[in-house]
Amino acid sequence: MAATKSSQPGDVRQRILGESTRLFAARGFEGTSLQALADAVGVRKPSLLYHFDSKEAIRDQVIDDLLNHFRDEIPRRLAAAQGGLDRFASAVSALLEFFREDPDRARLVLREVLDQPEATQERLLTHLQPWVHLVTDYIRMGQQSGRVRGDVDPEVYLMQVVMMVLGTVASAPVTGALLDRDEDPGMPRRIDELIRMARVGLFVDRDEEKRSGTGTGTGTGTGTGTG
Amino acid sequence: MAATKSSQPGDVRQRILGESTRLFAARGFEGTSLQALADAVGVRKPSLLYHFDSKEAIRDQVIDDLLNHFRDEIPRRLAAAQGGLDRFASAVSALLEFFREDPDRARLVLREVLDQPEATQERLLTHLQPWVHLVTDYIRMGQQSGRVRGDVDPEVYLMQVVMMVLGTVASAPVTGALLDRDEDPGMPRRIDELIRMARVGLFVDRDEEKRSGTGTGTGTGTGTGTG
DNA sequence: CCTACCGATCGGTAGG
DNA sequence: CCTACCGATCGGTAGG
């Protein structure tokens, strides 16, 4: 039942990578057989190994594509973005949306961290270090200007924000139910809270009105609403 | 090569669970064969299935033991703790140390979230909901007294802190290298920053001196948290 | 807790 | 990109 039978040149190769992303994210690398992958793509098993040297080679390509896409896309989005939100929220949202667009990206990264700590460490260093330096330099500038808290550890701060992003996106189906009873469908509560924590964790509270007691909607639209 | 040959009654069963924890955490459930597990325990493969009905049954027991231990241990530690740290830092440290004592716990939880979102959701609800309510009620009390920011979403805040804890511990070998160049050996930087972010994300900045410019040690001095 | 054994499936190859 | 096929290993069982 190969519903789609096309013959574009790199088409099958790309479909293999696409289905691998989905299956590796959902079931893990070890939990995904070449047979299951071939079925998903709509080809025979040996065809996978015509396009790639081994199952491992498929994994490597999937991860490299993901990291390259991240590296190319994030700076572009940070430059653009700012759709109605302030600069900081735009930046965090850009990061968040990259993974929200395809939650498999977050799951895949977490799986690689767990499955291959050393190889992943090296890969992340290679692909992400320029981006890390960009962000941390920016934070340090903010510290010198006094807008950013002096006790922020720039690299670690960034790492923790990324952790929240990955965790929030990857565990979306699980954490929804832990929010007392409502499901936080488009996950606005988790997004708002993530941005809020990232913000107050970074910036000096300027002319902050001392909020106390019930949280009046401060425009974040959090609304605990659980009664 | 069965280096250890003991005959305590529940001994083998416990050793199976212990080695399963280690192997499932490191390689995942699908990445761990019964043969590899038997080798690690020092018995023959069928012996595993004398103690447990199936490989799945081993996984279930490992997870249940972990969650039960968490449920029993955390309240106890929250009550005790406070070794030189303020109340809040003690609480976060208690959570952190539970996973730091055995990072496999964090890896296992993350793997279960990825491998079995639905089953894990239900398990977490069952085991953790009382604890979640305890914490979130406490946060809400703080909000009414004005010490806690009104715009904090208690459930989501807790979830995000847990995310940072799990991410920090599970990815320790990976993230060490991303911290520019130093390795943050006992991971004090990551711990301090986590506690700092959790703190400023929760509490109203009281008589906060406007820190600006270079961050002089502001007395967060949470140290390594290990006391 | 062991020996002996099972059918099914694994990643991968030969050869076209 | 396919058919045909490989040895190795998978989770699990029989029977003691």
mmCIF file with all atom_site columns, N, CA and C (backbone and C1' of nucleotides) in Angstrom, chain B residues 12 44 46-47 50-51, chain C residues 1-6:
data_model
loop_
_atom_site.group_PDB
_atom_site.id
_atom_site.type_symbol
_atom_site.label_atom_id
_atom_site.label_alt_id
_atom_site.label_comp_id
_atom_site.label_asym_id
_atom_site.label_entity_id
_atom_site.label_seq_id
_atom_site.pdbx_PDB_ins_code
_atom_site.Cartn_x
_atom_site.Cartn_y
_atom_site.Cartn_z
_atom_site.occupancy
_atom_site.B_iso_or_equiv
_atom_site.pdbx_formal_charge
_atom_site.auth_seq_id
_atom_site.auth_comp_id
_atom_site.auth_asym_id
_atom_site.auth_atom_id
_atom_site.pdbx_PDB_model_num
ATOM 1  N N     . VAL B 1 12 ? 19.090 -11.596 44.798 1.00 0.00 ? 12 VAL B N     1
ATOM 2  C CA    . VAL B 1 12 ? 19.180 -11.594 43.337 1.00 0.00 ? 12 VAL B CA    1
ATOM 3  C C     . VAL B 1 12 ? 18.127 -10.686 42.727 1.00 0.00 ? 12 VAL B C     1
ATOM 4  N N     . ARG B 1 44 ? 22.110 -16.573 34.740 1.00 0.00 ? 44 ARG B N     1
ATOM 5  C CA    . ARG B 1 44 ? 21.735 -16.922 33.374 1.00 0.00 ? 44 ARG B CA    1
ATOM 6  C C     . ARG B 1 44 ? 20.433 -16.220 33.027 1.00 0.00 ? 44 ARG B C     1
ATOM 7  N N     . PRO B 1 46 ? 17.499 -17.097 31.765 1.00 0.00 ? 46 PRO B N     1
ATOM 8  C CA    . PRO B 1 46 ? 16.175 -17.553 32.224 1.00 0.00 ? 46 PRO B CA    1
ATOM 9  C C     . PRO B 1 46 ? 15.925 -17.257 33.704 1.00 0.00 ? 46 PRO B C     1
ATOM 10 N N     . SER B 1 47 ? 16.989 -17.056 34.452 1.00 0.00 ? 47 SER B N     1
ATOM 11 C CA    . SER B 1 47 ? 16.793 -16.768 35.877 1.00 0.00 ? 47 SER B CA    1
ATOM 12 C C     . SER B 1 47 ? 16.091 -15.427 36.070 1.00 0.00 ? 47 SER B C     1
ATOM 13 N N     . TYR B 1 50 ? 12.579 -16.026 36.032 1.00 0.00 ? 50 TYR B N     1
ATOM 14 C CA    . TYR B 1 50 ? 12.055 -16.731 37.204 1.00 0.00 ? 50 TYR B CA    1
ATOM 15 C C     . TYR B 1 50 ? 11.605 -15.675 38.218 1.00 0.00 ? 50 TYR B C     1
ATOM 16 N N     . HIS B 1 51 ? 12.351 -14.593 38.297 1.00 0.00 ? 51 HIS B N     1
ATOM 17 C CA    . HIS B 1 51 ? 12.039 -13.536 39.268 1.00 0.00 ? 51 HIS B CA    1
ATOM 18 C C     . HIS B 1 51 ? 10.990 -12.553 38.757 1.00 0.00 ? 51 HIS B C     1
ATOM 19 P P     . DC  C 2 1  ? 18.783 -16.459 42.453 1.00 0.00 ? 1  DC  C P     1
ATOM 20 O "O5'" . DC  C 2 1  ? 19.154 -17.551 41.337 1.00 0.00 ? 1  DC  C "O5'" 1
ATOM 21 C "C5'" . DC  C 2 1  ? 20.132 -18.496 41.641 1.00 0.00 ? 1  DC  C "C5'" 1
ATOM 22 C "C4'" . DC  C 2 1  ? 19.955 -19.629 40.687 1.00 0.00 ? 1  DC  C "C4'" 1
ATOM 23 C "C3'" . DC  C 2 1  ? 20.142 -19.288 39.225 1.00 0.00 ? 1  DC  C "C3'" 1
ATOM 24 O "O3'" . DC  C 2 1  ? 21.515 -19.447 38.887 1.00 0.00 ? 1  DC  C "O3'" 1
ATOM 25 C "C1'" . DC  C 2 1  ? 18.443 -20.947 39.629 1.00 0.00 ? 1  DC  C "C1'" 1
ATOM 26 P P     . DC  C 2 2  ? 21.997 -19.241 37.327 1.00 0.00 ? 2  DC  C P     1
ATOM 27 O "O5'" . DC  C 2 2  ? 21.855 -20.694 36.643 1.00 0.00 ? 2  DC  C "O5'" 1
ATOM 28 C "C5'" . DC  C 2 2  ? 22.599 -21.789 37.165 1.00 0.00 ? 2  DC  C "C5'" 1
ATOM 29 C "C4'" . DC  C 2 2  ? 22.205 -23.073 36.467 1.00 0.00 ? 2  DC  C "C4'" 1
ATOM 30 C "C3'" . DC  C 2 2  ? 22.341 -23.022 34.956 1.00 0.00 ? 2  DC  C "C3'" 1
ATOM 31 O "O3'" . DC  C 2 2  ? 23.548 -23.665 34.556 1.00 0.00 ? 2  DC  C "O3'" 1
ATOM 32 C "C1'" . DC  C 2 2  ? 20.219 -23.954 35.591 1.00 0.00 ? 2  DC  C "C1'" 1
ATOM 33 P P     . DT  C 2 3  ? 23.995 -23.592 32.989 1.00 0.00 ? 3  DT  C P     1
ATOM 34 O "O5'" . DT  C 2 3  ? 23.162 -24.766 32.291 1.00 0.00 ? 3  DT  C "O5'" 1
ATOM 35 C "C5'" . DT  C 2 3  ? 23.347 -26.117 32.683 1.00 0.00 ? 3  DT  C "C5'" 1
ATOM 36 C "C4'" . DT  C 2 3  ? 22.557 -27.035 31.769 1.00 0.00 ? 3  DT  C "C4'" 1
ATOM 37 C "C3'" . DT  C 2 3  ? 22.898 -26.927 30.287 1.00 0.00 ? 3  DT  C "C3'" 1
ATOM 38 O "O3'" . DT  C 2 3  ? 22.863 -28.213 29.691 1.00 0.00 ? 3  DT  C "O3'" 1
ATOM 39 C "C1'" . DT  C 2 3  ? 20.617 -26.396 30.586 1.00 0.00 ? 3  DT  C "C1'" 1
ATOM 40 P P     . DA  C 2 4  ? 23.351 -28.427 28.170 1.00 0.00 ? 4  DA  C P     1
ATOM 41 O "O5'" . DA  C 2 4  ? 21.987 -28.314 27.344 1.00 0.00 ? 4  DA  C "O5'" 1
ATOM 42 C "C5'" . DA  C 2 4  ? 20.862 -29.116 27.702 1.00 0.00 ? 4  DA  C "C5'" 1
ATOM 43 C "C4'" . DA  C 2 4  ? 19.665 -28.740 26.872 1.00 0.00 ? 4  DA  C "C4'" 1
ATOM 44 C "C3'" . DA  C 2 4  ? 19.998 -28.411 25.412 1.00 0.00 ? 4  DA  C "C3'" 1
ATOM 45 O "O3'" . DA  C 2 4  ? 19.194 -29.219 24.567 1.00 0.00 ? 4  DA  C "O3'" 1
ATOM 46 C "C1'" . DA  C 2 4  ? 18.621 -26.723 26.359 1.00 0.00 ? 4  DA  C "C1'" 1
ATOM 47 P P     . DC  C 2 5  ? 19.381 -29.230 22.951 1.00 0.00 ? 5  DC  C P     1
ATOM 48 O "O5'" . DC  C 2 5  ? 18.214 -28.246 22.494 1.00 0.00 ? 5  DC  C "O5'" 1
ATOM 49 C "C5'" . DC  C 2 5  ? 16.909 -28.382 23.102 1.00 0.00 ? 5  DC  C "C5'" 1
ATOM 50 C "C4'" . DC  C 2 5  ? 16.084 -27.151 22.820 1.00 0.00 ? 5  DC  C "C4'" 1
ATOM 51 C "C3'" . DC  C 2 5  ? 16.192 -26.603 21.390 1.00 0.00 ? 5  DC  C "C3'" 1
ATOM 52 O "O3'" . DC  C 2 5  ? 15.044 -26.992 20.648 1.00 0.00 ? 5  DC  C "O3'" 1
ATOM 53 C "C1'" . DC  C 2 5  ? 15.960 -24.888 23.052 1.00 0.00 ? 5  DC  C "C1'" 1
ATOM 54 P P     . DC  C 2 6  ? 14.867 -26.634 19.133 1.00 0.00 ? 6  DC  C P     1
ATOM 55 O "O5'" . DC  C 2 6  ? 13.798 -25.466 19.162 1.00 0.00 ? 6  DC  C "O5'" 1
ATOM 56 C "C5'" . DC  C 2 6  ? 12.592 -25.614 19.926 1.00 0.00 ? 6  DC  C "C5'" 1
ATOM 57 C "C4'" . DC  C 2 6  ? 11.824 -24.314 19.874 1.00 0.00 ? 6  DC  C "C4'" 1
ATOM 58 C "C3'" . DC  C 2 6  ? 11.941 -23.624 18.534 1.00 0.00 ? 6  DC  C "C3'" 1
ATOM 59 O "O3'" . DC  C 2 6  ? 10.825 -23.987 17.723 1.00 0.00 ? 6  DC  C "O3'" 1
ATOM 60 C "C1'" . DC  C 2 6  ? 12.257 -22.076 20.357 1.00 0.00 ? 6  DC  C "C1'" 1
#
